Tab-separated table of C-alpha atoms in Angstrom:
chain	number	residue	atom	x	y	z
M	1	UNK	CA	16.437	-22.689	23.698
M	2	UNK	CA	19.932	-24.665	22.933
M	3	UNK	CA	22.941	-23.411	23.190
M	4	UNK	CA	24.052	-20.177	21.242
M	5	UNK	CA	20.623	-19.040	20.321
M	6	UNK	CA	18.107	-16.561	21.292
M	7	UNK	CA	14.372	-16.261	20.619
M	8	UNK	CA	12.708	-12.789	20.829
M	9	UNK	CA	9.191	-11.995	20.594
M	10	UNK	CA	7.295	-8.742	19.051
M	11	UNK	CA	4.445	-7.847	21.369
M	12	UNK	CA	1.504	-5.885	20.228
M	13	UNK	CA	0.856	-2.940	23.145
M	14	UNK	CA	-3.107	-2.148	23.026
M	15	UNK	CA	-5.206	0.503	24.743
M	16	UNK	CA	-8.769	1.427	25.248
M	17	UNK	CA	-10.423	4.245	25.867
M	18	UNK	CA	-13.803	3.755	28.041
M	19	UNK	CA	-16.436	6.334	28.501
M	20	UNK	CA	-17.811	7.638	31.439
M	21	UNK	CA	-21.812	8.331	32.140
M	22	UNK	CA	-23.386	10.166	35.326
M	23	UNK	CA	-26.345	9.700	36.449
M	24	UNK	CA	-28.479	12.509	38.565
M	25	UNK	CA	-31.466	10.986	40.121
M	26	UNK	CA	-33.877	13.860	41.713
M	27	UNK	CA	-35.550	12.909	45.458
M	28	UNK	CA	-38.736	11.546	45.718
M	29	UNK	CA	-41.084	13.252	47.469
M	30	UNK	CA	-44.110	11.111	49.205
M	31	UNK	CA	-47.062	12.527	50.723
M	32	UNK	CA	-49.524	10.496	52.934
M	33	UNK	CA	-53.702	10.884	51.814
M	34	UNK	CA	-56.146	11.191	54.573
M	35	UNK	CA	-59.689	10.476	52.924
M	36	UNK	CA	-62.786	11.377	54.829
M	37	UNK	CA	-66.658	11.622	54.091
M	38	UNK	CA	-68.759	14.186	55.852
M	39	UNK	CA	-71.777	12.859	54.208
M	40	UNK	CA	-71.857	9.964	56.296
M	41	UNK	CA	-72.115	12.491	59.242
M	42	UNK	CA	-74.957	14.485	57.890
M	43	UNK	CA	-77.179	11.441	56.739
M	44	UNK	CA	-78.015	8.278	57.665
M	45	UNK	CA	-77.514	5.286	55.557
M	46	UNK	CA	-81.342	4.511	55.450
M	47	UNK	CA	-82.047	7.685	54.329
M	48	UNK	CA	-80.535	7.475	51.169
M	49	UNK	CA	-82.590	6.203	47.788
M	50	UNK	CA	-81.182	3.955	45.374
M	51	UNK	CA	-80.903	4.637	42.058
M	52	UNK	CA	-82.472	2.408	39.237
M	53	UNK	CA	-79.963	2.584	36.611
M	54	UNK	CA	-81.256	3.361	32.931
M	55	UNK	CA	-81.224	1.346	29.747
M	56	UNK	CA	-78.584	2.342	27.137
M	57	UNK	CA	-80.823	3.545	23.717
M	58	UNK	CA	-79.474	1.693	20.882
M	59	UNK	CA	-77.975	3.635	18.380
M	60	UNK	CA	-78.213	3.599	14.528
M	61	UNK	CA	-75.180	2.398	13.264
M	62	UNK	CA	-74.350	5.214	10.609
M	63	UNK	CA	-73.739	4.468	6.796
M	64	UNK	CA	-72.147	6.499	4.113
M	65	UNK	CA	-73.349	6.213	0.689
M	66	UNK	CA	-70.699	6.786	-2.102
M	67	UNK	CA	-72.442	7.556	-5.712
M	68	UNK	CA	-71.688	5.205	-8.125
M	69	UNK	CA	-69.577	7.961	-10.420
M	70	UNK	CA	-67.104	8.150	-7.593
M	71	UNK	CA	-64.397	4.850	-7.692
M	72	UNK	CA	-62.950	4.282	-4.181
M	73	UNK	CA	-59.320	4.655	-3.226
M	74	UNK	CA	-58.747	0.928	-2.565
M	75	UNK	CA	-60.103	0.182	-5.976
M	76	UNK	CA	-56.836	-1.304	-8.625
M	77	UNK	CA	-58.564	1.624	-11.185
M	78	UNK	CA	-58.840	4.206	-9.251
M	79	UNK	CA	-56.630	7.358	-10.097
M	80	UNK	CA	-53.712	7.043	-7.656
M	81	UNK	CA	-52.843	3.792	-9.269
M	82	UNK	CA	-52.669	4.489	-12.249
M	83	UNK	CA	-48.644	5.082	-13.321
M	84	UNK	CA	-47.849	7.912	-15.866
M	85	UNK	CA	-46.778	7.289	-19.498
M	86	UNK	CA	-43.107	7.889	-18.534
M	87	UNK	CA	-43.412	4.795	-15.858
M	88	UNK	CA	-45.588	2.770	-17.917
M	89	UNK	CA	-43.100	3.062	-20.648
M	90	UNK	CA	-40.796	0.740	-18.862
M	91	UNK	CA	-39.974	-2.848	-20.276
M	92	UNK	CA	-42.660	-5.451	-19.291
M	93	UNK	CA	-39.923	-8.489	-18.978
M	94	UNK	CA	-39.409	-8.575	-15.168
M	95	UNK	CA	-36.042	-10.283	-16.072
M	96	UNK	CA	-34.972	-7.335	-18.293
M	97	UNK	CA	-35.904	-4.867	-15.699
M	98	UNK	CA	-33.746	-6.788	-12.874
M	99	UNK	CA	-31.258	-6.770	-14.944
M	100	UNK	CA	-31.336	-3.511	-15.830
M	101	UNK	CA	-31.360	-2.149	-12.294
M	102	UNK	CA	-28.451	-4.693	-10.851
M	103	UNK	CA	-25.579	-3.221	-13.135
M	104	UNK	CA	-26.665	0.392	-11.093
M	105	UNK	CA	-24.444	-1.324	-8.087
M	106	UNK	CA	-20.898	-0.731	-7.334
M	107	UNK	CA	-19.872	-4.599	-8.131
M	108	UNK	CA	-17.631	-3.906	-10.055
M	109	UNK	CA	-16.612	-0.280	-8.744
M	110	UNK	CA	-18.847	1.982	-10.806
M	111	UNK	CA	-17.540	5.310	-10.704
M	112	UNK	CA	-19.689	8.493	-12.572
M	113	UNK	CA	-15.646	9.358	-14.095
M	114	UNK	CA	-15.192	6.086	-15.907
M	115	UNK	CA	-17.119	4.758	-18.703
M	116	UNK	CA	-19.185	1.224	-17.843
M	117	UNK	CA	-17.918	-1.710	-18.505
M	118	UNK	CA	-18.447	-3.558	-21.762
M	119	UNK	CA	-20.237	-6.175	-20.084
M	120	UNK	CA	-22.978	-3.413	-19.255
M	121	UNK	CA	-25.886	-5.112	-20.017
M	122	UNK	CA	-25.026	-8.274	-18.353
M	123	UNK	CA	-25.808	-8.958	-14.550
M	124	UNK	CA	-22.600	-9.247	-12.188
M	125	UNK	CA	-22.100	-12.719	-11.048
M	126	UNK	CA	-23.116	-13.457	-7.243
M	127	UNK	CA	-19.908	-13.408	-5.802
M	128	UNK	CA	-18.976	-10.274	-7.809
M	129	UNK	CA	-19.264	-7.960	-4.502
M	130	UNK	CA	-16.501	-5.595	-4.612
M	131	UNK	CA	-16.547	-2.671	-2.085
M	132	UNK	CA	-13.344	0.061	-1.332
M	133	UNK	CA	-13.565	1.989	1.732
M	134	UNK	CA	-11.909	4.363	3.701
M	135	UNK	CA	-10.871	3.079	7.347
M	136	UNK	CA	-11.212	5.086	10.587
M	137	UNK	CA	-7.701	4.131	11.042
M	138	UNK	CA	-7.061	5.849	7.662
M	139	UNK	CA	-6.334	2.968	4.767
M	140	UNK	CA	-8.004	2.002	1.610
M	141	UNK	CA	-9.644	-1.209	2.180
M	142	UNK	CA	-10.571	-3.115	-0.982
M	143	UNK	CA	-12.601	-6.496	-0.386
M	144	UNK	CA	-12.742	-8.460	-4.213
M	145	UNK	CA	-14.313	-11.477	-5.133
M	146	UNK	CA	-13.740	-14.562	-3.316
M	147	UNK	CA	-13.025	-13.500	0.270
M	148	UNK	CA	-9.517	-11.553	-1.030
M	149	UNK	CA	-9.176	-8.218	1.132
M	150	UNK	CA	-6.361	-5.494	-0.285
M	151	UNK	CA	-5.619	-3.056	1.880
M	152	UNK	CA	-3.660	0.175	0.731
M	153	UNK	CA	-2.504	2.945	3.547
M	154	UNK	CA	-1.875	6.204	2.229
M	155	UNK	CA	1.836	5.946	2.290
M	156	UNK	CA	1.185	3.200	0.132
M	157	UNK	CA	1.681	0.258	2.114
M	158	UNK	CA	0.212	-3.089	1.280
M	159	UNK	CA	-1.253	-5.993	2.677
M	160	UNK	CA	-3.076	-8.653	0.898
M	161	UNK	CA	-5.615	-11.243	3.128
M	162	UNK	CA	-6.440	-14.808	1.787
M	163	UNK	CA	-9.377	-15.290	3.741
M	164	UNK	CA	-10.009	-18.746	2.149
M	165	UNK	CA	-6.822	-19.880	2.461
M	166	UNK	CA	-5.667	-17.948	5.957
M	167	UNK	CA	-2.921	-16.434	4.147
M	168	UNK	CA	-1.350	-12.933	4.098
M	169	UNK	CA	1.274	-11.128	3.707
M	170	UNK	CA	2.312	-6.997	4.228
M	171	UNK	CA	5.205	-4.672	2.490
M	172	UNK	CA	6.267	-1.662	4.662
M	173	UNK	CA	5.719	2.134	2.635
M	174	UNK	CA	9.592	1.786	2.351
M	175	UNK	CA	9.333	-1.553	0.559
M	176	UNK	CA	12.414	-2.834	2.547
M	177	UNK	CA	10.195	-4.778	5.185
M	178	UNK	CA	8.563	-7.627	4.124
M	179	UNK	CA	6.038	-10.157	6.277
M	180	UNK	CA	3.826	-13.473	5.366
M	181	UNK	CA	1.592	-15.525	7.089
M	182	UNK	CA	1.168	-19.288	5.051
M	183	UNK	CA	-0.161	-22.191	6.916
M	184	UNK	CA	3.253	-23.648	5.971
M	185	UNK	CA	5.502	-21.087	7.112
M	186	UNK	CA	6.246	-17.851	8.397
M	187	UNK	CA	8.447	-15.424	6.489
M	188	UNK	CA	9.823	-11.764	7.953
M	189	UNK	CA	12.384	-9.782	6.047
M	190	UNK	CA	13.431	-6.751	7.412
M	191	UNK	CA	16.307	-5.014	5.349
M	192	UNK	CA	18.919	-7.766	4.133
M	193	UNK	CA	17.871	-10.215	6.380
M	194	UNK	CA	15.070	-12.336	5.924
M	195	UNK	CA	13.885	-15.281	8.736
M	196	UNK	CA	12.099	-18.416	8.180
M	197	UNK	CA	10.350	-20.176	10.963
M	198	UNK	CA	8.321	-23.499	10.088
M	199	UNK	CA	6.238	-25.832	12.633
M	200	UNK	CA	5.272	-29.452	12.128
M	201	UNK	CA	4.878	-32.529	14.310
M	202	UNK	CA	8.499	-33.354	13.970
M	203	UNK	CA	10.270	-29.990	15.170
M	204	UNK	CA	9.952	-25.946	15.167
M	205	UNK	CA	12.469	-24.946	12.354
M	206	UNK	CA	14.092	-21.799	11.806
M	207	UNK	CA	16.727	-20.203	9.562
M	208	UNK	CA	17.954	-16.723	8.990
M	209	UNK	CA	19.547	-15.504	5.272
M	210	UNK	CA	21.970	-12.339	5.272
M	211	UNK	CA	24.984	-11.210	4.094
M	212	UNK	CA	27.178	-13.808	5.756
M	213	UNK	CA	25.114	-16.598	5.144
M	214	UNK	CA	22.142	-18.676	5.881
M	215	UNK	CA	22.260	-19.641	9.804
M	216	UNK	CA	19.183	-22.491	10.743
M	217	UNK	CA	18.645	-24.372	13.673
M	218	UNK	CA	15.314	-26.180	15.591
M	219	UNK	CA	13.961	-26.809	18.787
M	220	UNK	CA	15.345	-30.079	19.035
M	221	UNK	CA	18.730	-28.942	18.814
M	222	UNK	CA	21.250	-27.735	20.749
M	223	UNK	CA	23.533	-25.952	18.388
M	224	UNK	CA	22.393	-23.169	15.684
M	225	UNK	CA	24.748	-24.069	12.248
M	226	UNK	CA	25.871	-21.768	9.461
M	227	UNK	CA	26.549	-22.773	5.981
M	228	UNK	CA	28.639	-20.642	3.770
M	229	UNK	CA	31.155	-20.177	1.205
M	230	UNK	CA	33.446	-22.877	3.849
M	231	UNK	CA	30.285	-25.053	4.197
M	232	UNK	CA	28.651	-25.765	7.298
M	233	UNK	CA	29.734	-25.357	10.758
M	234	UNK	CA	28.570	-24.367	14.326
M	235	UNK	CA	27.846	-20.489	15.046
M	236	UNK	CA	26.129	-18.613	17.633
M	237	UNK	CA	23.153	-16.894	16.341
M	238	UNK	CA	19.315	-15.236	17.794
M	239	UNK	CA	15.759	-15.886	15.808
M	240	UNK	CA	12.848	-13.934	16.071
M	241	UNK	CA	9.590	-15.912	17.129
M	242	UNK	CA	7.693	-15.603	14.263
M	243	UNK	CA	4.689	-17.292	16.127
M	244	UNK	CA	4.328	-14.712	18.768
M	245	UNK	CA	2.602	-11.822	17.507
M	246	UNK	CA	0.380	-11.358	13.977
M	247	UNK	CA	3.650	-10.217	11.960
M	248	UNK	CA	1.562	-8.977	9.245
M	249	UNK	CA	-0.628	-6.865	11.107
M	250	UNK	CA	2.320	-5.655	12.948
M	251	UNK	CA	3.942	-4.503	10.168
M	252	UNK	CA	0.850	-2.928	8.136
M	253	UNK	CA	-0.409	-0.935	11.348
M	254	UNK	CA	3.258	0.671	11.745
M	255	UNK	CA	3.076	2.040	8.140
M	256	UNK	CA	-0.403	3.674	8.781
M	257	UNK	CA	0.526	5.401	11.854
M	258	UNK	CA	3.508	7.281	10.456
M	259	UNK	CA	1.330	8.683	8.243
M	260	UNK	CA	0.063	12.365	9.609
M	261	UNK	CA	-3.069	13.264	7.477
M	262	UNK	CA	-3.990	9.745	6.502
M	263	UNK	CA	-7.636	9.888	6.083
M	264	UNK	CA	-7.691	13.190	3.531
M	265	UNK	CA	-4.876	11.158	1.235
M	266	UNK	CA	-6.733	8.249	1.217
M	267	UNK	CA	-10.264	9.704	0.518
M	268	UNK	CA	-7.961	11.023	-2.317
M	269	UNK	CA	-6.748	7.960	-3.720
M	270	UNK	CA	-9.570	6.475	-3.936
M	271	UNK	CA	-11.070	9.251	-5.405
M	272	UNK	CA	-8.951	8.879	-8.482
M	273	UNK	CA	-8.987	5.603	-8.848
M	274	UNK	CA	-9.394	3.815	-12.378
M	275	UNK	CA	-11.146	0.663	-13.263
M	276	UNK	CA	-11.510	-1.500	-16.428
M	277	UNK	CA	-12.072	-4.638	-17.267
M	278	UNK	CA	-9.887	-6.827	-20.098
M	279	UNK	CA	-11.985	-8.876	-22.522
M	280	UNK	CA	-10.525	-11.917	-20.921
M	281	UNK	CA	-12.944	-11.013	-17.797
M	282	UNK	CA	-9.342	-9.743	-15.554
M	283	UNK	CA	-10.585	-6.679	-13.484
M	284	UNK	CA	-8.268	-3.946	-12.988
M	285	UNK	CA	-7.442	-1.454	-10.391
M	286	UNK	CA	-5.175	1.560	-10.045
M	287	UNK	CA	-4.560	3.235	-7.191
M	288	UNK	CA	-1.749	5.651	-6.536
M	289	UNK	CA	1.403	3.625	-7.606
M	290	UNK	CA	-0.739	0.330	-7.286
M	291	UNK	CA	-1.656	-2.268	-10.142
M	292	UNK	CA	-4.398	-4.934	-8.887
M	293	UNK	CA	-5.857	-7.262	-10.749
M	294	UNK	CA	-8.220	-10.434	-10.459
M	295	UNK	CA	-9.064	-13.034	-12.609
M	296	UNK	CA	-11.951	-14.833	-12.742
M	297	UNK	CA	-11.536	-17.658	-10.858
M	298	UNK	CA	-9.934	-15.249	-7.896
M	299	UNK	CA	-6.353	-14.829	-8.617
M	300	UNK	CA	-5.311	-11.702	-7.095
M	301	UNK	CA	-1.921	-9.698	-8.386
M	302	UNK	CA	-0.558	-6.461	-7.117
M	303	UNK	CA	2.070	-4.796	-8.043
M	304	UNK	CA	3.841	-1.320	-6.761
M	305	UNK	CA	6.188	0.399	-8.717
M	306	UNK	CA	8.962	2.657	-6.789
M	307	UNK	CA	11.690	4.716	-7.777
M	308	UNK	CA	14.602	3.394	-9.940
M	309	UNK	CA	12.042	0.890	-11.849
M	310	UNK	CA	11.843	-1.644	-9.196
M	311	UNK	CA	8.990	-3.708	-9.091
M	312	UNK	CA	7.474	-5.757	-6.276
M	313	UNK	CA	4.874	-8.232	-6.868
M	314	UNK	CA	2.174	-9.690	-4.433
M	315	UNK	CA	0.332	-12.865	-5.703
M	316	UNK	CA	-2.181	-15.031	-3.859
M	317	UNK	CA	-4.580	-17.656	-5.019
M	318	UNK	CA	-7.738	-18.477	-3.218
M	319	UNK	CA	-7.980	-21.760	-4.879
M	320	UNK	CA	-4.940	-23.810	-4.493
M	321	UNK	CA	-3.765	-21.559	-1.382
M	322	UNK	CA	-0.757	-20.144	-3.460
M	323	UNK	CA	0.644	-16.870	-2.299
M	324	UNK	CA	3.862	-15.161	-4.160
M	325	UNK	CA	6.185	-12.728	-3.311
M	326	UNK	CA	8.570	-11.166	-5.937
M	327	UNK	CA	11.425	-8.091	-5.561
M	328	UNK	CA	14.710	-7.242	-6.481
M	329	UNK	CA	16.096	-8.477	-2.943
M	330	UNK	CA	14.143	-11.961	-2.563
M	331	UNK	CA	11.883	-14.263	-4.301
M	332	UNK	CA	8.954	-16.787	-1.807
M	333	UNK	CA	6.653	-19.000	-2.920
M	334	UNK	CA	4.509	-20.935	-0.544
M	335	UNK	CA	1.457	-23.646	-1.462
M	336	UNK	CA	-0.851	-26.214	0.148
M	337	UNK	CA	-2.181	-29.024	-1.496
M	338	UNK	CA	-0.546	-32.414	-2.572
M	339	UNK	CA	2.516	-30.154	-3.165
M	340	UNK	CA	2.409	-28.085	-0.287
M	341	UNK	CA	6.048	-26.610	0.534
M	342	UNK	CA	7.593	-23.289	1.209
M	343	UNK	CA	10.805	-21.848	-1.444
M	344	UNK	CA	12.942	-18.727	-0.439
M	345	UNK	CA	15.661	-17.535	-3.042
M	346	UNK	CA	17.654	-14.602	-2.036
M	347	UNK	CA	20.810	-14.816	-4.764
M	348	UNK	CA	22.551	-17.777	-4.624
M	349	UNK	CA	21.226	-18.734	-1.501
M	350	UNK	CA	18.248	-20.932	-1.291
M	351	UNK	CA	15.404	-22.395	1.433
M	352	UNK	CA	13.132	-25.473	0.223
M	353	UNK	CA	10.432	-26.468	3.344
M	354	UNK	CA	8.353	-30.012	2.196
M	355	UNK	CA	4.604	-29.675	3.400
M	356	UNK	CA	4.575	-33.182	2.799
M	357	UNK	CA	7.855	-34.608	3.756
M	358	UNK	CA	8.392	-32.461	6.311
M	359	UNK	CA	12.597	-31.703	4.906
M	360	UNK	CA	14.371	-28.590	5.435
M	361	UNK	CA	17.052	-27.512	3.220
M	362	UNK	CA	19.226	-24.162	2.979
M	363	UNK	CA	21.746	-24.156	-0.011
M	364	UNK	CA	24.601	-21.409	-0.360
M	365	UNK	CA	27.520	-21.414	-2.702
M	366	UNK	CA	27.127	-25.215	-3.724
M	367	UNK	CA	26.397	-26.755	-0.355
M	368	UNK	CA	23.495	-27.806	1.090
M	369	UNK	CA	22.476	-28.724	5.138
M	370	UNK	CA	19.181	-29.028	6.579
M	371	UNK	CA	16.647	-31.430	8.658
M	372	UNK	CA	15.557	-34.981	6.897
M	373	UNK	CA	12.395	-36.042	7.609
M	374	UNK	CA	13.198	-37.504	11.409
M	375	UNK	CA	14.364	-33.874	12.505
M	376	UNK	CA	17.861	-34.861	12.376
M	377	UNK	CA	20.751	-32.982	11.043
M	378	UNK	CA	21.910	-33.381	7.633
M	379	UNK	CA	24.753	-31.918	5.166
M	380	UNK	CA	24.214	-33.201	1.770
């Protein structure tokens, strides 16, 4: 690293646990057969008579005659196939009778404490599987349509998997730690800081919003710069390695573990758990403090309410690749596509990263510095 900054990675410590087997094997005993004939001592070989052996009699093969008044058990009309009036009563159209048994799944959640859906009597679509489950490791995990995966711990925690897309992103249970994962960018804000780190053919970027300012630098540089109220000038500054570890995981895990009985709250949650759906087709969600919804072509929202009325708001599309992230404290957008980029507003301080381009741009308090598209420093 250049001069004045510091990169620090966050390691993930694993263990195992293996099992041990014994294995008691008993001795094996061998003994050692002597055969011996005494008949060959008594008599001679001439002496004894050979035996014609005799002709098998052939036997009559046996055969069972049923009377005619009796039907036989493989016959289609005899009486253990014949169905009772109650089973018989069933509609004929196979079509009607699939579809009567499909909406009897749990896609969409079913529950025996909510009333069906209107759309009762018509057949969830294919890739309508919706599941929620309670982890060993003691979080809700809620996989929706289109390869989206919510999970919830039971201190409320969130992270929300764009399988399609290989996005994600996590909020702490205190909902002052923030993490995403975007092809485009990775984002970690941990109280009133929040660091960028972007990687492209050109250069590794990285930038760091708080209270003082918004400090960036890159790999190809040997200085780390500041721009503030004064503009932009040299500073001495450290960035996380955003690269390192799986930041969202990292986060998501710590939540769950400082939870004591995790499993019990959980099996709770999800036992009172409500479910609708709009007449625009949006399926909804409620569990604990959390709003989730899904349209139809796979747009997930969730949204936790906390204390005070403060609202923060997960989005992520498996379409276009868009994932959002709304609070009080900061505001991210990231997309891939034709307009692929990466947009970080924290008050009047501002981060634009081009997809396509390949530009890097902080703004705060009317200036504006960054990387053009060469790598190379600029202050607009």
């Amino acid at each position: 690293m250049g001069k004045g900054k510091e990169t620090k990675s966050l390691p993930i410590t694993m263990g195992n646990r293996g099992d041990h087997e014994k294995e008691n094997k008993s001795p094996i005993t061998r003994k050692d057969a002597e055969a011996s004939s005494s008949l060959a001592k008594v008599v001679s070989n001439d002496a004894l008579t050979k035996v014609r052996p005799k002709t098998p009699a052939r036997v009559t093969p046996l055969t069972i005659r049923i009377p005619s008044s009796i039907t036989s058990p493989l016959s289609p009309t005899a009486d253990v196939f014949q169905l009772p009036q109650h089973i018989s009563a069933l509609p004929t159209d196979i079509n009607l009778t699939r579809s009567l048994f499909s909406t009897l799944s749990l896609t969409p959640p079913f529950s025996p404490h909510l009333p069906p859906p209107p759309a009762w009597q018509h057949p969830p679509h294919s890739d309508s599987g919706v599941t929620a489950v309670v982890k060993q490791q003691g979080y809700i995990s809620l996989r929706l349509r289109h390869a989206v995966v919510l999970d919830i711990s039971a201190n409320l925690a969130i992270r929300l998997t764009n399988n399609l897309k290989n996005s994600s992103m996590s909020l702490s249970a205190c909902t002052t730690q923030m993490a995403l994962v975007h092809p485009k960018g990775r984002i970690l804000q941990y109280g009133p800081r929040v660091e960028v780190q972007t990687e492209d053919e050109v250069n590794v970027k990285n930038a760091k919003i708080y209270p003082r300012g918004i400090s960036f630098t890159a790999n190809n540089m040997a200085l780390v710069y500041l721009l503030d109220e004064a503009g932009a000038r040299s500073t001495s500054d450290m960035f996380h390695d955003l690269y390192a570890t799986q930041i969202v995981d990292t986060l998501f895990k710590e939540s769950c573990q400082r939870e004591g009985q995790s499993v019990s709250t959980s099996i709770r949650l999800l036992d009172m758990a409500r479910y609708w759906r709009t007449e625009a087709g949006v399926d909804c969600w409620v569990i604990g403090h959390v709003f989730i919804q899904q349209t139809e072509d796979g747009l997930v929202t969730v949204e936790r309410e906390v204390q005070h009325g403060d609202n923060f708001v997960l989005k992520t599309s498996p379409s276009n690749g868009k994932v959002r992230f709304d609070s009080r404290f900061v505001q991210m957008t990231a997309s891939l596509g034709d307009e692929s980029h990466m947009f970080l507003r924290s008050g009047d301080r501002r981060l634009h990263y081009s997809g396509q381009t390949k530009v890097f741009t902080v703004r705060n308090a009317g200036h504006s510095a960054g990387f053009d598209e060469k790598g190379e420093l600029r202050i607009f």
